[in-house]
mmCIF file of N, CA and C in Angstrom:
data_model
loop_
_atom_site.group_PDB
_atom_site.id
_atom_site.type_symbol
_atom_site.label_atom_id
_atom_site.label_comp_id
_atom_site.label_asym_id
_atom_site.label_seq_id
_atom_site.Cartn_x
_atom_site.Cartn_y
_atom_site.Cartn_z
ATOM 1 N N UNK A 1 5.714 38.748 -2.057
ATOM 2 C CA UNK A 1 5.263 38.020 -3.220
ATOM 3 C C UNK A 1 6.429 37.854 -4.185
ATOM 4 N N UNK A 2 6.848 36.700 -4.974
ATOM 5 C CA UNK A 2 7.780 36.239 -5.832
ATOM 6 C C UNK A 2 7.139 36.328 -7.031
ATOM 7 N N UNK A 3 8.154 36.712 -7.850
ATOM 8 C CA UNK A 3 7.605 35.975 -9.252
ATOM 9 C C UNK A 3 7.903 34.683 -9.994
ATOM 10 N N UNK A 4 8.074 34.002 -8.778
ATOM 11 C CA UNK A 4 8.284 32.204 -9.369
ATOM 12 C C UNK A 4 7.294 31.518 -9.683
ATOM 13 N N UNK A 5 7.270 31.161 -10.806
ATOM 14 C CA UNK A 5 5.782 30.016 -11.045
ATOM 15 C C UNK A 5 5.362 29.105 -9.901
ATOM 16 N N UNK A 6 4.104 28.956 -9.717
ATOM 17 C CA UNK A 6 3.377 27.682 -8.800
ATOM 18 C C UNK A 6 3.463 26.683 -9.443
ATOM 19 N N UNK A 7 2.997 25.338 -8.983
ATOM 20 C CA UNK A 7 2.730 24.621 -9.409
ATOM 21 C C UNK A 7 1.695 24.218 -9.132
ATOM 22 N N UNK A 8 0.543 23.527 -10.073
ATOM 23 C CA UNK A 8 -0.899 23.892 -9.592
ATOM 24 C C UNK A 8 -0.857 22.226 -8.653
ATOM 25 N N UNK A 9 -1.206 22.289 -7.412
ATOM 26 C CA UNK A 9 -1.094 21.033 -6.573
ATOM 27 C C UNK A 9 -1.887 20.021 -7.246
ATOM 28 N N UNK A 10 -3.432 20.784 -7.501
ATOM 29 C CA UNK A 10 -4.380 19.372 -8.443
ATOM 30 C C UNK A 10 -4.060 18.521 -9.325
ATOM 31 N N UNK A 11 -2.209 18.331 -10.118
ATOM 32 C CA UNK A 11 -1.889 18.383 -11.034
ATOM 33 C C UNK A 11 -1.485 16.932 -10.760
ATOM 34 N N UNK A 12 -0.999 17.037 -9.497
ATOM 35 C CA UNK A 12 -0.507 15.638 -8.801
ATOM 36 C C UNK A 12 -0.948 14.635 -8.217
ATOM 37 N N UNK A 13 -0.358 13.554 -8.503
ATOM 38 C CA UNK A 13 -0.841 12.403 -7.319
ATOM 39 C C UNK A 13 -1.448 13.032 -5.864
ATOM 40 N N UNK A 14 -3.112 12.185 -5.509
ATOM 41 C CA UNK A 14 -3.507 13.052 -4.603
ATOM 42 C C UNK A 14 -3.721 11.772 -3.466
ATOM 43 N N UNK A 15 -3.290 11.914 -2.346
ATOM 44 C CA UNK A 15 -3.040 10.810 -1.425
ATOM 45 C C UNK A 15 -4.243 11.147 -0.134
ATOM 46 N N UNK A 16 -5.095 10.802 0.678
ATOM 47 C CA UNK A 16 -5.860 11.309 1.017
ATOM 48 C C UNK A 16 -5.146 10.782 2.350
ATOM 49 N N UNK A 17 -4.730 11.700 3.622
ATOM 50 C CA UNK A 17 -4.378 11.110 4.879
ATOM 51 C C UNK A 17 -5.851 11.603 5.996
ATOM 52 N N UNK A 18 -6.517 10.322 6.534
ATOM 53 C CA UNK A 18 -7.510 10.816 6.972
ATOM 54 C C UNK A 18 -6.895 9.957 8.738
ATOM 55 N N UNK A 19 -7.613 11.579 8.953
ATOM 56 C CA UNK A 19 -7.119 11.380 10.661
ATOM 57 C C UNK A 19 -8.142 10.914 11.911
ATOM 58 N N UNK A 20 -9.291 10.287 11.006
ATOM 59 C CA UNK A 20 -10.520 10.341 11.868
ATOM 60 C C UNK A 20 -10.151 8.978 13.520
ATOM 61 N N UNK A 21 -10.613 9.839 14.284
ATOM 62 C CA UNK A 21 -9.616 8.335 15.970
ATOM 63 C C UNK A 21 -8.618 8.600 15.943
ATOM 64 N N UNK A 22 -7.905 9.100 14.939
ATOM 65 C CA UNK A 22 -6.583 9.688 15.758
ATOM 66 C C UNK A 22 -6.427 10.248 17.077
ATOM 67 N N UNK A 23 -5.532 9.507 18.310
ATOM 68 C CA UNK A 23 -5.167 9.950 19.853
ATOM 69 C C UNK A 23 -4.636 11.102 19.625
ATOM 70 N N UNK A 24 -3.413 10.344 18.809
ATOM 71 C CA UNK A 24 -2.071 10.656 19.693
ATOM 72 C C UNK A 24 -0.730 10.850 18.441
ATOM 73 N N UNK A 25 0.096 10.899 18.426
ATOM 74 C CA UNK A 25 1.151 10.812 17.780
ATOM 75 C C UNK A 25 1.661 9.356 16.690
ATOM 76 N N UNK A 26 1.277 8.130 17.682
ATOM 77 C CA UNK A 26 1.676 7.094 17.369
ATOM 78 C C UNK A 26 0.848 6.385 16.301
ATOM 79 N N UNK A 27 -0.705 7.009 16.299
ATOM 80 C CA UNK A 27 -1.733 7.123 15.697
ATOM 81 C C UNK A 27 -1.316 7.622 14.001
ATOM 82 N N UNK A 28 -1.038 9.055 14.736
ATOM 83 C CA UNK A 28 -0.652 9.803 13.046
ATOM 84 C C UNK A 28 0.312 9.301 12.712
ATOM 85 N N UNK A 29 1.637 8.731 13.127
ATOM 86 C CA UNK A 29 2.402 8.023 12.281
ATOM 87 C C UNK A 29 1.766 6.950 11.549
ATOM 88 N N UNK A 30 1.158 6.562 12.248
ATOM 89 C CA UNK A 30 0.772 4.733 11.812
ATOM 90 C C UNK A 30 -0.059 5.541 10.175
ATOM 91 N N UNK A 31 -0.677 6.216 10.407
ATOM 92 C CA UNK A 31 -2.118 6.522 9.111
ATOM 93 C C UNK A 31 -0.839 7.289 8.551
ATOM 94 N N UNK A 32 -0.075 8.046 8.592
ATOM 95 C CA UNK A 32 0.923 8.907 7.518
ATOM 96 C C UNK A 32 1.341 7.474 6.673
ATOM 97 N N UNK A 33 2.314 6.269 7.495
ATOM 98 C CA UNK A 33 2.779 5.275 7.197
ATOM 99 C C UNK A 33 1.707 3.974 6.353
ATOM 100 N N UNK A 34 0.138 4.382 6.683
ATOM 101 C CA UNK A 34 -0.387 3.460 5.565
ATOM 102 C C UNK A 34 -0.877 4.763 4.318
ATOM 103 N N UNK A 35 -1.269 5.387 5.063
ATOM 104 C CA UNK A 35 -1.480 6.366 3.759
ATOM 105 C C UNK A 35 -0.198 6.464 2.404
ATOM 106 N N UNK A 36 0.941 7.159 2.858
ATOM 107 C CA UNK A 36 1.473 7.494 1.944
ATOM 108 C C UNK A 36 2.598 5.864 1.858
ATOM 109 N N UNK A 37 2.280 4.524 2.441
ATOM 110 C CA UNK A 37 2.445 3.525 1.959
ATOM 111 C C UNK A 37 4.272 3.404 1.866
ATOM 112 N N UNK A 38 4.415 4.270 2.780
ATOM 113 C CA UNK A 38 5.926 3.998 3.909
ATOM 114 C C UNK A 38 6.764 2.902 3.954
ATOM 115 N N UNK A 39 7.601 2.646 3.792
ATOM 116 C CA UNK A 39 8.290 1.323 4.042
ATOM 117 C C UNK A 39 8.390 0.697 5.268
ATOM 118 N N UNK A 40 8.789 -0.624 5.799
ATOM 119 C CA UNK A 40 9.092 -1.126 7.157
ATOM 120 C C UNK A 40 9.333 -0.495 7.979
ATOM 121 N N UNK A 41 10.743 0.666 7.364
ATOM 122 C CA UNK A 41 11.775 0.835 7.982
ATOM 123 C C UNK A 41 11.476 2.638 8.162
ATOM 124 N N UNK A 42 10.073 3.019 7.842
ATOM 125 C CA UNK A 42 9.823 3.968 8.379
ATOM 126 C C UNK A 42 10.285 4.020 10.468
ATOM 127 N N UNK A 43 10.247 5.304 10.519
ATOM 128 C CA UNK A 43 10.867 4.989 11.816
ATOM 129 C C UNK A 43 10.041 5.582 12.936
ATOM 130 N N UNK A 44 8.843 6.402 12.667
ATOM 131 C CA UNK A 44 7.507 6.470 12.862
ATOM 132 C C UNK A 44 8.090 8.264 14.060
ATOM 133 N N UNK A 45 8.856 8.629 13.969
ATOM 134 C CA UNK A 45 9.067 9.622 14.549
ATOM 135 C C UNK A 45 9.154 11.253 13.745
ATOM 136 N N UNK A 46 9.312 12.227 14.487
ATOM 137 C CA UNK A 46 9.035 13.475 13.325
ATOM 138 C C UNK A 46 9.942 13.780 12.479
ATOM 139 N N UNK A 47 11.518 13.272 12.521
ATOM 140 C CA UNK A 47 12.174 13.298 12.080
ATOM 141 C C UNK A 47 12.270 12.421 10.197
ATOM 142 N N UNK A 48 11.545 11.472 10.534
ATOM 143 C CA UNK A 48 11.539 10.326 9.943
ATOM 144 C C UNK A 48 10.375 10.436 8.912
ATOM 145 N N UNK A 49 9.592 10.938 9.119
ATOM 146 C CA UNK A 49 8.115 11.751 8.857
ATOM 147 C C UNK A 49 8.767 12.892 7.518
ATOM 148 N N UNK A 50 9.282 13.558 8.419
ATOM 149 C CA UNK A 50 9.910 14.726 7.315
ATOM 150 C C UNK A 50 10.696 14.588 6.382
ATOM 151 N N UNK A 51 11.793 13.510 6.632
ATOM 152 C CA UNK A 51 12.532 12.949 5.723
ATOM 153 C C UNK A 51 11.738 12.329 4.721
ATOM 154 N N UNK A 52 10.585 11.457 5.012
ATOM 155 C CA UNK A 52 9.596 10.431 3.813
ATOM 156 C C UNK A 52 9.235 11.566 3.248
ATOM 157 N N UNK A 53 8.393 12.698 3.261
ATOM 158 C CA UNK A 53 7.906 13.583 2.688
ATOM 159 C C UNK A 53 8.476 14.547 1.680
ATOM 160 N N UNK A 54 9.841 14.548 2.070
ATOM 161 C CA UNK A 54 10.825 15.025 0.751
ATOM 162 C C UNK A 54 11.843 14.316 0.225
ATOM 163 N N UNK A 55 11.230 13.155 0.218
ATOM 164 C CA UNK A 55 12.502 11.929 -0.251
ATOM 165 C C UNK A 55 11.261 11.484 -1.687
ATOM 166 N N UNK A 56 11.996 11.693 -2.952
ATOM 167 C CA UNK A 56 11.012 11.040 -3.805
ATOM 168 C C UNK A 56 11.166 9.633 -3.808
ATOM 169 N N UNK A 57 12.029 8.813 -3.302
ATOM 170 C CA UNK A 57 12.436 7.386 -3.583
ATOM 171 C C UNK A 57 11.065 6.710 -2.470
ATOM 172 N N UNK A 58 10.541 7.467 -1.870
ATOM 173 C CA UNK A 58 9.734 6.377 -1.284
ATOM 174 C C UNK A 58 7.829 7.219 -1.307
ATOM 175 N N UNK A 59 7.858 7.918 -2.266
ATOM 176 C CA UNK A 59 6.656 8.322 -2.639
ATOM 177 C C UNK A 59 5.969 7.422 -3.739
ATOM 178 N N UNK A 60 5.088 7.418 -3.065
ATOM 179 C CA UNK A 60 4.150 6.305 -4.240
ATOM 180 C C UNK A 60 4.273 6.542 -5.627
ATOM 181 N N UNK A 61 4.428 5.503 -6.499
ATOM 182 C CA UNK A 61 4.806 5.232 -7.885
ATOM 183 C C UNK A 61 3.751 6.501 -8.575
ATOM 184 N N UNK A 62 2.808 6.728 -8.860
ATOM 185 C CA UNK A 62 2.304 7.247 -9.272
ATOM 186 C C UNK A 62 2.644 8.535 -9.155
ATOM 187 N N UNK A 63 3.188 8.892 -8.091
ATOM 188 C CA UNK A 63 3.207 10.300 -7.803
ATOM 189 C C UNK A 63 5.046 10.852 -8.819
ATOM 190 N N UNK A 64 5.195 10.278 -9.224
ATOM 191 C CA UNK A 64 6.655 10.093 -10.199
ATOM 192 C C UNK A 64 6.483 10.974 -11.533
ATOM 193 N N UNK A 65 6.950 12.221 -11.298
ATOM 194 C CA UNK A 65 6.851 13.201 -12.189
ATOM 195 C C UNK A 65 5.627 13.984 -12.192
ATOM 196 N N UNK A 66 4.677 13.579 -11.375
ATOM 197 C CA UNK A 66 3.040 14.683 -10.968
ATOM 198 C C UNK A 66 3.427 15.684 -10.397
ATOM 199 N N UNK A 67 4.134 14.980 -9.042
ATOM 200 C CA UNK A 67 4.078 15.822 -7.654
ATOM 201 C C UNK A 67 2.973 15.151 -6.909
ATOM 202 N N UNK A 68 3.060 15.573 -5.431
ATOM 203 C CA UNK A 68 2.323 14.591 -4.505
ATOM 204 C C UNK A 68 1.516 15.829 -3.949
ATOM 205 N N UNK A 69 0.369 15.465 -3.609
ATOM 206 C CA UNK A 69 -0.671 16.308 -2.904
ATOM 207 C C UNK A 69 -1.415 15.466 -2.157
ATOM 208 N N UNK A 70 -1.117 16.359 -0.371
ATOM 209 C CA UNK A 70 -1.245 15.074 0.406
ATOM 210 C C UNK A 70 -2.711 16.048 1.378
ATOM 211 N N UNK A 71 -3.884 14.979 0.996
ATOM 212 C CA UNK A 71 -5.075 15.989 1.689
ATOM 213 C C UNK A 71 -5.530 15.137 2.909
ATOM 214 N N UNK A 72 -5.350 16.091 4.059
ATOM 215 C CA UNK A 72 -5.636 15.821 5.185
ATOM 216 C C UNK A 72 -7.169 16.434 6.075
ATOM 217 N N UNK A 73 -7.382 14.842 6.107
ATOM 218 C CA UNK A 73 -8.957 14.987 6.497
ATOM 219 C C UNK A 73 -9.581 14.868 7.835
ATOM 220 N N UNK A 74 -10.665 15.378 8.351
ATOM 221 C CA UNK A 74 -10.626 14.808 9.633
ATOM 222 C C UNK A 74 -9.243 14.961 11.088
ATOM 223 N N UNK A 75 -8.862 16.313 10.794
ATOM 224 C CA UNK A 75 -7.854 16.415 12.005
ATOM 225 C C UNK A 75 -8.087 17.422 12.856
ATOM 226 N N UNK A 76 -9.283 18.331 13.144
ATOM 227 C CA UNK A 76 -9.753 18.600 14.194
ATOM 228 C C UNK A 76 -9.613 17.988 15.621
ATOM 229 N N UNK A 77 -10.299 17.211 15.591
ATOM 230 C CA UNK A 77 -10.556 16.497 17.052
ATOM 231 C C UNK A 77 -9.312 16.295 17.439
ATOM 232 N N UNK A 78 -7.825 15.533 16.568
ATOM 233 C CA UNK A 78 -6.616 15.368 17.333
ATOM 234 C C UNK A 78 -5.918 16.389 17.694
ATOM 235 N N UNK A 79 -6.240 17.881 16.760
ATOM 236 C CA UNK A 79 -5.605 18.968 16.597
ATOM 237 C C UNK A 79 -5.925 19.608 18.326
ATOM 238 N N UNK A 80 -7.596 19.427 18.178
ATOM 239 C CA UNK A 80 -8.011 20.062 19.630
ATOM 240 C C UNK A 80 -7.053 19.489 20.839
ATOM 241 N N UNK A 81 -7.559 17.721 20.656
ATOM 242 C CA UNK A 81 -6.738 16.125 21.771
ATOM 243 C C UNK A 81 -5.324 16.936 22.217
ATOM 244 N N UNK A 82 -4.690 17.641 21.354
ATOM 245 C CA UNK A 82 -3.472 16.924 21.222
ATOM 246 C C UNK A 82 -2.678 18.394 20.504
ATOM 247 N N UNK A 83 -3.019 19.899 20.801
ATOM 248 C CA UNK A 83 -2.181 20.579 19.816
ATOM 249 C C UNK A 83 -0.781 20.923 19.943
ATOM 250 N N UNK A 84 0.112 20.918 21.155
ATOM 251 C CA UNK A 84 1.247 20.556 20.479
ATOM 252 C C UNK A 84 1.765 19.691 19.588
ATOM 253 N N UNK A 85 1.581 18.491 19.220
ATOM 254 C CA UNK A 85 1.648 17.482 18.373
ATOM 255 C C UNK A 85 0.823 17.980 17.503
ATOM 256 N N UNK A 86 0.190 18.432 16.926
ATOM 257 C CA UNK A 86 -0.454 18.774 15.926
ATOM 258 C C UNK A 86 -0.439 19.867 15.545
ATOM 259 N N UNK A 87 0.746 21.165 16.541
ATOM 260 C CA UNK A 87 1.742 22.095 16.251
ATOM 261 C C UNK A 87 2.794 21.553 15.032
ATOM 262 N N UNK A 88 3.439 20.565 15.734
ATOM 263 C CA UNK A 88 4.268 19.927 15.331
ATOM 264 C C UNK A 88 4.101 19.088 14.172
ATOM 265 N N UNK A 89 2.993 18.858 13.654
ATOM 266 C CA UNK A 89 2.602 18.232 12.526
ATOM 267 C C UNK A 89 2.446 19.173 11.279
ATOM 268 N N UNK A 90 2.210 20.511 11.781
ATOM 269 C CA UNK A 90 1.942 21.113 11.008
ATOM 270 C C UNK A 90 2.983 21.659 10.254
ATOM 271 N N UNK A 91 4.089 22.035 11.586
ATOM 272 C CA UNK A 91 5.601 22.465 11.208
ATOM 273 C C UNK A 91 6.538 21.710 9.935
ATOM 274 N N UNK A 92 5.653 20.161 10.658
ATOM 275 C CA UNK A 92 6.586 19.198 9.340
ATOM 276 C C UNK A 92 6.311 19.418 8.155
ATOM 277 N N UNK A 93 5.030 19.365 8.078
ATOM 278 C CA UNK A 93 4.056 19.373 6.572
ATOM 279 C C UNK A 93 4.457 20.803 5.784
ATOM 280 N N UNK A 94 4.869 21.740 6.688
ATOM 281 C CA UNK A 94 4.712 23.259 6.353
ATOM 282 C C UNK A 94 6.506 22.835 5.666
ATOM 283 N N UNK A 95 7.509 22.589 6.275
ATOM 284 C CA UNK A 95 8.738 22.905 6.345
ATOM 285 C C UNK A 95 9.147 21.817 5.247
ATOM 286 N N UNK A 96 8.477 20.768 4.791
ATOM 287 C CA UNK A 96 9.034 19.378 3.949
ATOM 288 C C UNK A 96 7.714 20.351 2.695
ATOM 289 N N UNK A 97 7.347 20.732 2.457
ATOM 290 C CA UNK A 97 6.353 21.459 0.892
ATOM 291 C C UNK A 97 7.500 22.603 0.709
ATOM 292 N N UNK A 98 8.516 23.593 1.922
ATOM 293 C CA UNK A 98 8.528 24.188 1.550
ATOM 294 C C UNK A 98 9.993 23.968 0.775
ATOM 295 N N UNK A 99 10.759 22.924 1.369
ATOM 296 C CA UNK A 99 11.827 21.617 0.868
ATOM 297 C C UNK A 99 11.383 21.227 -0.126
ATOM 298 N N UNK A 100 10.727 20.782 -0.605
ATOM 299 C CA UNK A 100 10.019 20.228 -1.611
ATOM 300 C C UNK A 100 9.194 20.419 -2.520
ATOM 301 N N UNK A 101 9.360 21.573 -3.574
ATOM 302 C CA UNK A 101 8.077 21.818 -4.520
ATOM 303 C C UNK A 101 7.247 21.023 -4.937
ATOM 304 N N UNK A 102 7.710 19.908 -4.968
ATOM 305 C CA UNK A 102 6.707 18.632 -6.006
ATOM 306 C C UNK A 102 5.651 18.042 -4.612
ATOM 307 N N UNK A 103 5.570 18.961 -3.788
ATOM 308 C CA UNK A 103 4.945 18.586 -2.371
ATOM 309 C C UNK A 103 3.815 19.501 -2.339
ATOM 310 N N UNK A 104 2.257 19.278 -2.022
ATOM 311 C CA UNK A 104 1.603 20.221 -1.589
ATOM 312 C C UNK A 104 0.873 19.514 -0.707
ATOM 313 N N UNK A 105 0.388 19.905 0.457
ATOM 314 C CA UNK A 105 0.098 19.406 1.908
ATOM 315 C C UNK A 105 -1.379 20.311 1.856
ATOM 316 N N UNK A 106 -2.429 19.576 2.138
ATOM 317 C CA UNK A 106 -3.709 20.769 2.445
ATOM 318 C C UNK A 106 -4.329 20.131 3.551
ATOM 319 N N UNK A 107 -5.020 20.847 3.920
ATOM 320 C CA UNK A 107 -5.711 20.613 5.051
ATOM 321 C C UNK A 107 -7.235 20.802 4.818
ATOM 322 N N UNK A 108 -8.324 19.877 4.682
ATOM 323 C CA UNK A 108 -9.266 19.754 4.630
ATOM 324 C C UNK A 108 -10.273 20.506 5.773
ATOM 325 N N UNK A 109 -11.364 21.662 5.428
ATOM 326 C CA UNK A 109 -11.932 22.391 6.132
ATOM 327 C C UNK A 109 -12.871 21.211 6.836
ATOM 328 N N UNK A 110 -13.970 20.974 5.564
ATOM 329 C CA UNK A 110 -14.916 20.089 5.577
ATOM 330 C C UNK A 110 -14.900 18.424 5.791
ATOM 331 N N UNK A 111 -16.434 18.165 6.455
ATOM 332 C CA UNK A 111 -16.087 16.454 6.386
ATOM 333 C C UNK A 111 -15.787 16.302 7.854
ATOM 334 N N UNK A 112 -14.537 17.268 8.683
ATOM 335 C CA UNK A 112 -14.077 16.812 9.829
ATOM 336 C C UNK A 112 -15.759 16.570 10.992
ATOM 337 N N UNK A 113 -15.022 15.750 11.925
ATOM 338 C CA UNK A 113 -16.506 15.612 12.723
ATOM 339 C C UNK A 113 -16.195 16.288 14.021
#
């Protein structure tokens, strides 16, 4: 345990990434890329993923001095489909919040089907 202040996540821009039909990989890029409203030149890979997530230049306007809180809904079923990739999703989300304070990543219990 630290004694560094939190930052309370509710505080921030709250972006809702919902994973409901999500396959596959190409899937969760595409919904990361309309959700958090990605540029062209996103490059739809994990690399590229992690970089958008701690890059403030391409986080939605609003989220500009909040902090971003990105709630992920509905990812059961791909998590089950698909859990290496959704190992790997988690790694990003986990490793770009922990890069990034103005970042909080949650994962929605409820709702999933």
């Amino acid at each position: 345990m630290t004694d560094e202040p939190t930052r309370d996540p509710f505080g921030g821009h709250v972006v809702l990434l919902d994973l409901d039909g999500v396959k596959d990989k190409a899937g969760l890029m595409d919904r990361c890329a309309r959700a958090l409203d990605l540029p062209e030149w996103f490059g739809r890979n994990w690399d590229a993923l992690a970089d958008s997530l701690t890059d403030l230049s391409v986080w939605p306007e609003a989220a500009e001095g909040r902090g971003l809180v990105i709630v992920v809904r509905d990812w059961r079923a791909y998590a089950e489909a698909r859990p290496g990739e959704w190992g790997t999703a988690q790694d990003v989300f986990a490793q770009a919040a922990d890069e990034q304070p103005e970042l909080s990543v949650l994962l929605a219990l409820g709702g999933s089907s």
